[in-house]
mmCIF file of C-alpha atoms in Angstrom:
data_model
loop_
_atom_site.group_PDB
_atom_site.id
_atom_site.type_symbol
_atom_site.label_atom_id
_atom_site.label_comp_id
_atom_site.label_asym_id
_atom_site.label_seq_id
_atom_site.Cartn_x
_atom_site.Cartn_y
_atom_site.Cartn_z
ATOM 1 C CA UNK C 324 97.031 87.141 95.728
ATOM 2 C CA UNK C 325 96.112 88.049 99.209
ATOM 3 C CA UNK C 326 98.471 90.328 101.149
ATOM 4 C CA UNK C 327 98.178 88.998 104.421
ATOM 5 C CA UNK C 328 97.860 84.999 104.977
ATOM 6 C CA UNK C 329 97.107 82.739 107.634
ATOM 7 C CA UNK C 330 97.644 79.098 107.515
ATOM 8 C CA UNK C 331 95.948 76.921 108.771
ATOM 9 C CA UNK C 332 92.910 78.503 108.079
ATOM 10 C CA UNK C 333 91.186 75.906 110.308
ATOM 11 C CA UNK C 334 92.680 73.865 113.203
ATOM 12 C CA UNK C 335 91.110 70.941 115.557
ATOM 13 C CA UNK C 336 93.620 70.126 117.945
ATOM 14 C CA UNK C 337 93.012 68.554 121.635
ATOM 15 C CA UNK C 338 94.442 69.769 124.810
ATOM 16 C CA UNK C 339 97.912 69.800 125.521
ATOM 17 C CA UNK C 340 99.378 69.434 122.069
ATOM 18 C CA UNK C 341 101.303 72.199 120.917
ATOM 19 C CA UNK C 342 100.169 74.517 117.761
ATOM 20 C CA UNK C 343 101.980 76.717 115.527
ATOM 21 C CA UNK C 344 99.776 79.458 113.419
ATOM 22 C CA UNK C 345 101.655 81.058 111.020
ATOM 23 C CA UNK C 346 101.424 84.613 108.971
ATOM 24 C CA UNK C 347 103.183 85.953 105.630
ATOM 25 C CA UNK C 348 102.649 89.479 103.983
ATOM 26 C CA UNK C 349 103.441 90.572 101.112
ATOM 27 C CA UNK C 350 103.279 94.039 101.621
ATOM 28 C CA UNK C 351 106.616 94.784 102.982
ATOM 29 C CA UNK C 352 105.323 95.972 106.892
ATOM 30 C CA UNK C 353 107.654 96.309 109.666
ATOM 31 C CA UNK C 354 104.689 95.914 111.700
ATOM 32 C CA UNK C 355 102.939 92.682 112.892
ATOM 33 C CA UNK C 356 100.146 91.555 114.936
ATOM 34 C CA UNK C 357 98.827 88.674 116.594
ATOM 35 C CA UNK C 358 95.006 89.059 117.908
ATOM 36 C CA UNK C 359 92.352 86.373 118.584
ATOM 37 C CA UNK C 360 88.333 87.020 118.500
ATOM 38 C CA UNK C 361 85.815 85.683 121.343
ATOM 39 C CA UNK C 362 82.084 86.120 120.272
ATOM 40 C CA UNK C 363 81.196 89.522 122.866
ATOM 41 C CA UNK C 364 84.750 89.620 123.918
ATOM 42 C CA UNK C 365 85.845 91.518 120.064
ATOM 43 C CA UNK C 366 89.211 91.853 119.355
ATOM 44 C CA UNK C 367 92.180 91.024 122.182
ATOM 45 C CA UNK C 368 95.907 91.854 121.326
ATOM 46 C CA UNK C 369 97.933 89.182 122.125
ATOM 47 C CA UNK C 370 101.712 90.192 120.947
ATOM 48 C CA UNK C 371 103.035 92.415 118.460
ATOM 49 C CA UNK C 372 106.011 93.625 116.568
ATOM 50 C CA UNK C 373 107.527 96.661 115.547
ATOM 51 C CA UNK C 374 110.359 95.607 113.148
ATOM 52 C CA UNK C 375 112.515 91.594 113.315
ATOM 53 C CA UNK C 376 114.334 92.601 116.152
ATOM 54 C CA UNK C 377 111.472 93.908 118.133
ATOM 55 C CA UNK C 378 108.415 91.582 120.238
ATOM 56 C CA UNK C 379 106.597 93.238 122.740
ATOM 57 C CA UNK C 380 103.419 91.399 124.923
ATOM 58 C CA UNK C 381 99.782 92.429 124.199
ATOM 59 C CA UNK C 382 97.006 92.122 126.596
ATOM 60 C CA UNK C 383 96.544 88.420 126.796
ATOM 61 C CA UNK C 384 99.815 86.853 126.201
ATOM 62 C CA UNK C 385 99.835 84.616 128.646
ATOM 63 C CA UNK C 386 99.803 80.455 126.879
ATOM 64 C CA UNK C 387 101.239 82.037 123.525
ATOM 65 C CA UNK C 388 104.741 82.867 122.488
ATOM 66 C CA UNK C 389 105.559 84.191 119.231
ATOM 67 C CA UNK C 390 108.666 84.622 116.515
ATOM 68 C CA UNK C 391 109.423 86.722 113.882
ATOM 69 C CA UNK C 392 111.384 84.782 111.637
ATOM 70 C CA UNK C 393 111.528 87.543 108.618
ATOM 71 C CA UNK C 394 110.098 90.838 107.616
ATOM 72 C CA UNK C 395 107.174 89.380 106.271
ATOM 73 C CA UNK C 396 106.618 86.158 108.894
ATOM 74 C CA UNK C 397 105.373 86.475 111.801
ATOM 75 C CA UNK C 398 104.593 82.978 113.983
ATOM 76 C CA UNK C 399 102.530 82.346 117.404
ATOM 77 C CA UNK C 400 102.495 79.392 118.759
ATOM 78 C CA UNK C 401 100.671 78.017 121.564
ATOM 79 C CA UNK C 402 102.941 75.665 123.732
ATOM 80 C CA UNK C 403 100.211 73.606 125.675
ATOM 81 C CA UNK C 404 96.946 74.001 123.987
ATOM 82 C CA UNK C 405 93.763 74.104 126.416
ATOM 83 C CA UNK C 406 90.071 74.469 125.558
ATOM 84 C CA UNK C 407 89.803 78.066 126.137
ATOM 85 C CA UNK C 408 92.073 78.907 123.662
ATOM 86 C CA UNK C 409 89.525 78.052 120.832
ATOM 87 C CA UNK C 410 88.604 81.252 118.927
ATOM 88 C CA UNK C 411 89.056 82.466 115.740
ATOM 89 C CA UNK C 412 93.277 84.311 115.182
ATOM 90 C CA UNK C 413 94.320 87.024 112.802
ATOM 91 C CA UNK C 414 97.284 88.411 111.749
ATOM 92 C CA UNK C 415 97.546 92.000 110.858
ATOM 93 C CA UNK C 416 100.488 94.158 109.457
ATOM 94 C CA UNK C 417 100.585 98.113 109.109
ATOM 95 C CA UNK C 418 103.408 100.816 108.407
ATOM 96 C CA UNK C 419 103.227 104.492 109.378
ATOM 97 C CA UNK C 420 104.803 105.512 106.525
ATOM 98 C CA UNK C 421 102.510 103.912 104.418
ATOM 99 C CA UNK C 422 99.739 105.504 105.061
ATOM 100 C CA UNK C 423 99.330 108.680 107.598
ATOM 101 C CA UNK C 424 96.465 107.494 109.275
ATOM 102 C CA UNK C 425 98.210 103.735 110.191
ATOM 103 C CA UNK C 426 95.711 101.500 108.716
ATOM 104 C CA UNK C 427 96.339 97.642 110.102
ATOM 105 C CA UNK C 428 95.533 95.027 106.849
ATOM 106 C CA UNK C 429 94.572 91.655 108.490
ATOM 107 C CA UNK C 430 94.361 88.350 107.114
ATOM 108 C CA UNK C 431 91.390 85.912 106.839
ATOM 109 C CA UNK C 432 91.604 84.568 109.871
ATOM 110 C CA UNK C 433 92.444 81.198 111.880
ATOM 111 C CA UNK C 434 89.613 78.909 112.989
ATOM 112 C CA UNK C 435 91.136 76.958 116.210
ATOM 113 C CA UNK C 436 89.687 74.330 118.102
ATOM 114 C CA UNK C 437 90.890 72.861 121.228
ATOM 115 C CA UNK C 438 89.472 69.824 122.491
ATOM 116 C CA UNK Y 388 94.671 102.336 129.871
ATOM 117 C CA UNK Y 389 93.008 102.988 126.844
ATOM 118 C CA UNK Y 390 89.498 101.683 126.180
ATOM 119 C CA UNK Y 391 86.651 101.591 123.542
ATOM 120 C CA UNK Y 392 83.002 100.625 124.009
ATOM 121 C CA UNK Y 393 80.246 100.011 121.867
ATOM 122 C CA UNK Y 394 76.876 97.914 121.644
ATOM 123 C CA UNK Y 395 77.118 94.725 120.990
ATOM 124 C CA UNK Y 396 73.865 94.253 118.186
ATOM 125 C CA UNK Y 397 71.897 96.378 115.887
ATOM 126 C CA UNK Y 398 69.181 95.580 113.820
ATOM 127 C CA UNK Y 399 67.569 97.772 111.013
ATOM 128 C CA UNK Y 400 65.436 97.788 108.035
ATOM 129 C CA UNK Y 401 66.652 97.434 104.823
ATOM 130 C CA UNK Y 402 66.643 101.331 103.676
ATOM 131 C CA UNK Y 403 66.798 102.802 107.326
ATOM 132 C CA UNK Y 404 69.354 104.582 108.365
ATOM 133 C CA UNK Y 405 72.032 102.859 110.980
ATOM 134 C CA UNK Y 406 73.630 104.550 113.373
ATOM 135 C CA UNK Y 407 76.882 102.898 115.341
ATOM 136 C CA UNK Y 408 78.071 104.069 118.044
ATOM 137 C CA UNK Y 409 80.997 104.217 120.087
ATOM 138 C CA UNK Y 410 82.982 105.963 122.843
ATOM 139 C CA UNK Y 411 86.759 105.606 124.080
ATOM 140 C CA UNK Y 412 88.461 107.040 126.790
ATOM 141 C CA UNK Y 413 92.073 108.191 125.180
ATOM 142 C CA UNK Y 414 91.423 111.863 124.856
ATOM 143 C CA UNK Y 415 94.939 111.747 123.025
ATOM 144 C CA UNK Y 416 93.731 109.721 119.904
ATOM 145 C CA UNK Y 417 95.312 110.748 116.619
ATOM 146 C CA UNK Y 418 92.905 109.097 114.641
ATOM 147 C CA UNK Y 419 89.629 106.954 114.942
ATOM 148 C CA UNK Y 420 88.220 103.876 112.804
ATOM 149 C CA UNK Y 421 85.299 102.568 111.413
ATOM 150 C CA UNK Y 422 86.265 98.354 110.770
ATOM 151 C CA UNK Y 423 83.829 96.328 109.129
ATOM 152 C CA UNK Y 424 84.450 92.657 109.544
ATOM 153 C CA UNK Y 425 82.192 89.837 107.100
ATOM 154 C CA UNK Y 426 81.225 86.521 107.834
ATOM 155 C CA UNK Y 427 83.811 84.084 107.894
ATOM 156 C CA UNK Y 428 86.455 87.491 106.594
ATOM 157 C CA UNK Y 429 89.118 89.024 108.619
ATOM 158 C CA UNK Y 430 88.693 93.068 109.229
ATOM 159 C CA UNK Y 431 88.909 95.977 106.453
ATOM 160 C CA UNK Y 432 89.144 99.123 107.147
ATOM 161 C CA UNK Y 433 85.950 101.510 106.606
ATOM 162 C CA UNK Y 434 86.487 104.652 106.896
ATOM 163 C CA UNK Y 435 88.586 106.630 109.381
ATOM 164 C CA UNK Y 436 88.725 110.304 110.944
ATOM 165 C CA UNK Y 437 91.490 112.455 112.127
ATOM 166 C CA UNK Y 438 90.879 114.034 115.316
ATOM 167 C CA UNK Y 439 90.969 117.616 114.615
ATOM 168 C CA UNK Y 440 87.723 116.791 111.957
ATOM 169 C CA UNK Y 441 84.156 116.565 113.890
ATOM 170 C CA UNK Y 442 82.640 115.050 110.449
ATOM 171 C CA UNK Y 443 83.733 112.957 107.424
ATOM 172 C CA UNK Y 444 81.725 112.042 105.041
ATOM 173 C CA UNK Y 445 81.874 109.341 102.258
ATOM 174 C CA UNK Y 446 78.842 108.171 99.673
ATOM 175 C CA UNK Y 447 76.366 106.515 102.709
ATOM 176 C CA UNK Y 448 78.352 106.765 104.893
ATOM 177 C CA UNK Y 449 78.813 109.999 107.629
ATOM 178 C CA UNK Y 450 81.531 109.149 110.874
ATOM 179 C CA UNK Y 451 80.482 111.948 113.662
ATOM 180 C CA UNK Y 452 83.500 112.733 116.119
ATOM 181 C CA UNK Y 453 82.638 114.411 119.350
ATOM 182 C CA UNK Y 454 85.828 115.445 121.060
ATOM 183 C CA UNK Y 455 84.860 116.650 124.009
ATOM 184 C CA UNK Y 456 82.468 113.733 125.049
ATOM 185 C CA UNK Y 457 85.041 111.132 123.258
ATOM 186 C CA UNK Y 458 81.681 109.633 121.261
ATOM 187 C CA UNK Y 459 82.540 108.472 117.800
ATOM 188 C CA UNK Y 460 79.003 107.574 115.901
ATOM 189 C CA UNK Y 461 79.094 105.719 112.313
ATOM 190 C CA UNK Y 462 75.891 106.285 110.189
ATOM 191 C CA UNK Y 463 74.854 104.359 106.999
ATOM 192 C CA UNK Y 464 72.292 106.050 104.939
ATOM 193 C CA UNK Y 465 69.978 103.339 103.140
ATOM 194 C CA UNK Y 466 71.216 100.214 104.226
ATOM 195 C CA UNK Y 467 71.035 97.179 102.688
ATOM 196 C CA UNK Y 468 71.747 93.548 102.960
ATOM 197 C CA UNK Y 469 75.020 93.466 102.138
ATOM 198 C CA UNK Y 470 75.906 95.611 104.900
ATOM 199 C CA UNK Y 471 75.627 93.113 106.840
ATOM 200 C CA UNK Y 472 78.322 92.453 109.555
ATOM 201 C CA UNK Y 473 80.072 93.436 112.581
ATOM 202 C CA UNK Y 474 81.575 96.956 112.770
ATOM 203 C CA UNK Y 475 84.800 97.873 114.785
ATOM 204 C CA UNK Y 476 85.732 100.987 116.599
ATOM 205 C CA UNK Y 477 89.263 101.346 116.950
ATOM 206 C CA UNK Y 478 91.364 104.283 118.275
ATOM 207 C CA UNK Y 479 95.174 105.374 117.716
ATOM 208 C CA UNK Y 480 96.891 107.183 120.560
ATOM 209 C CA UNK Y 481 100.111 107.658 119.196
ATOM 210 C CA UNK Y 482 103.205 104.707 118.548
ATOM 211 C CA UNK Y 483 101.282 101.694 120.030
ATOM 212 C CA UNK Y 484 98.592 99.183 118.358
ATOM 213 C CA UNK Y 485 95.454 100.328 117.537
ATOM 214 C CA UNK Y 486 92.695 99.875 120.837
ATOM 215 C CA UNK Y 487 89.348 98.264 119.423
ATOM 216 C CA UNK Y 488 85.800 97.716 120.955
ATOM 217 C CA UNK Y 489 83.893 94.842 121.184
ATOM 218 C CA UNK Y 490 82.027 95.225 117.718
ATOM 219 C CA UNK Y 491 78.624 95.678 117.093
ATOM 220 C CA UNK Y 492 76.794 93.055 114.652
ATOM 221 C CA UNK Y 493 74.518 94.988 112.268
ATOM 222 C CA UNK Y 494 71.561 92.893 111.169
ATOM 223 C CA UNK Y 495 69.313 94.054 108.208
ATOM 224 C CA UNK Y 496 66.408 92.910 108.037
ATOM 225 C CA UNK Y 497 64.725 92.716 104.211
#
């Protein structure tokens, strides 16, 4: 079973509706990740977490909100959905302690579209 | 703040040599990545370097690590096909998220 998962993996929404994505790991992280992908653009942070008490803003946060429910969930959620918010989402987790060199393990990925 | 660039495309021969490369501006970077990211897959992790190493090397593939320019270079011996894909740079400056480029989409070409 996959460590890291996204669901939906795909999304079609249409403007102004509100979206949830959702992430679960498995491997017992403190920290989470939200980024989304633009073709050109690469990755973009968009919030992030340290531990379940802890959210902090990533470059682009502005039109998502996030919650960590748990350890090992980790939610964003897009209040008012408009067309420029269609790219593709991961979710990534890493721990310090678990490795030295801090790798991030992302999931597969959420395909959004906005119409 | 910090930043990482890299070219956006790359195309090779199968059995060339590729060379990625990639510069950042965070001369405090603990460690630097190599992400390799498959169609329709999220990211994995490549290969990585710690700072105080200029070279790393691992079956085909050699990560260069020029501190004093901040140029970071990936190089696949023999490619083929299946390496495929975009590539990440990503740097780690200490206790915040990892900083990554733009990727570069590697094309081989049978």
């Amino acid at each position: 079973d996959a460590d890291v998962t996204q669901t939906p993996r795909n999304r079609i929404t249409k403007t102004g509706k509100r979206i949830m994505l959702e992430c679960s790991q498995t491997k017992g992280h403190d920290r989470m990740y939200w980024y989304r992908q633009d073709p050109g653009l690469g990755l973009r942070l968009i919030y992030y977490s340290f531990d379940v008490k802890d959210i902090n803003k990533g470059e682009i946060s502005d039109g998502y909100s996030v919650s960590r429910q748990a350890q090992a969930k980790f939610s964003l959620s897009l209040e008012s959905a408009i067309p420029n918010q269609t790219a593709l989402y991961f979710c990534a987790t890493s721990d310090p302690t678990d490795t030295a060199y801090n790798e991030q393990f992302f999931g597969p990925g959420t395909r959004l579209t906005v119409l | 703040g910090e930043d990482v660039e890299q070219s956006l495309f790359l195309s090779v021969r199968e059995g060339d040599s590729s060379v990625i490369n990639c510069t950042y501006t965070d001369s405090s970077s603990t460690y630097l990545y190599w992400y390799k990211q498959e169609p329709g897959a999220g990211l994995q992790l490549l290969t990585y370097i710690f700072s105080n190493m200029d070279m790393k090397q691992d079956q085909r593939l050699t990560v260069l690590l020029n501190k004093k320019d901040k140029h970071l270079s990936l190089r696949i011996a023999d490619t083929q096909t299946g390496d495929s894909a975009i590539y990440f740079c990503a740097e780690n400056a200490g206790n915040t998220p990892l900083v990554f480029g733009k990727g570069t989409r590697l094309s081989v070409i049978a």
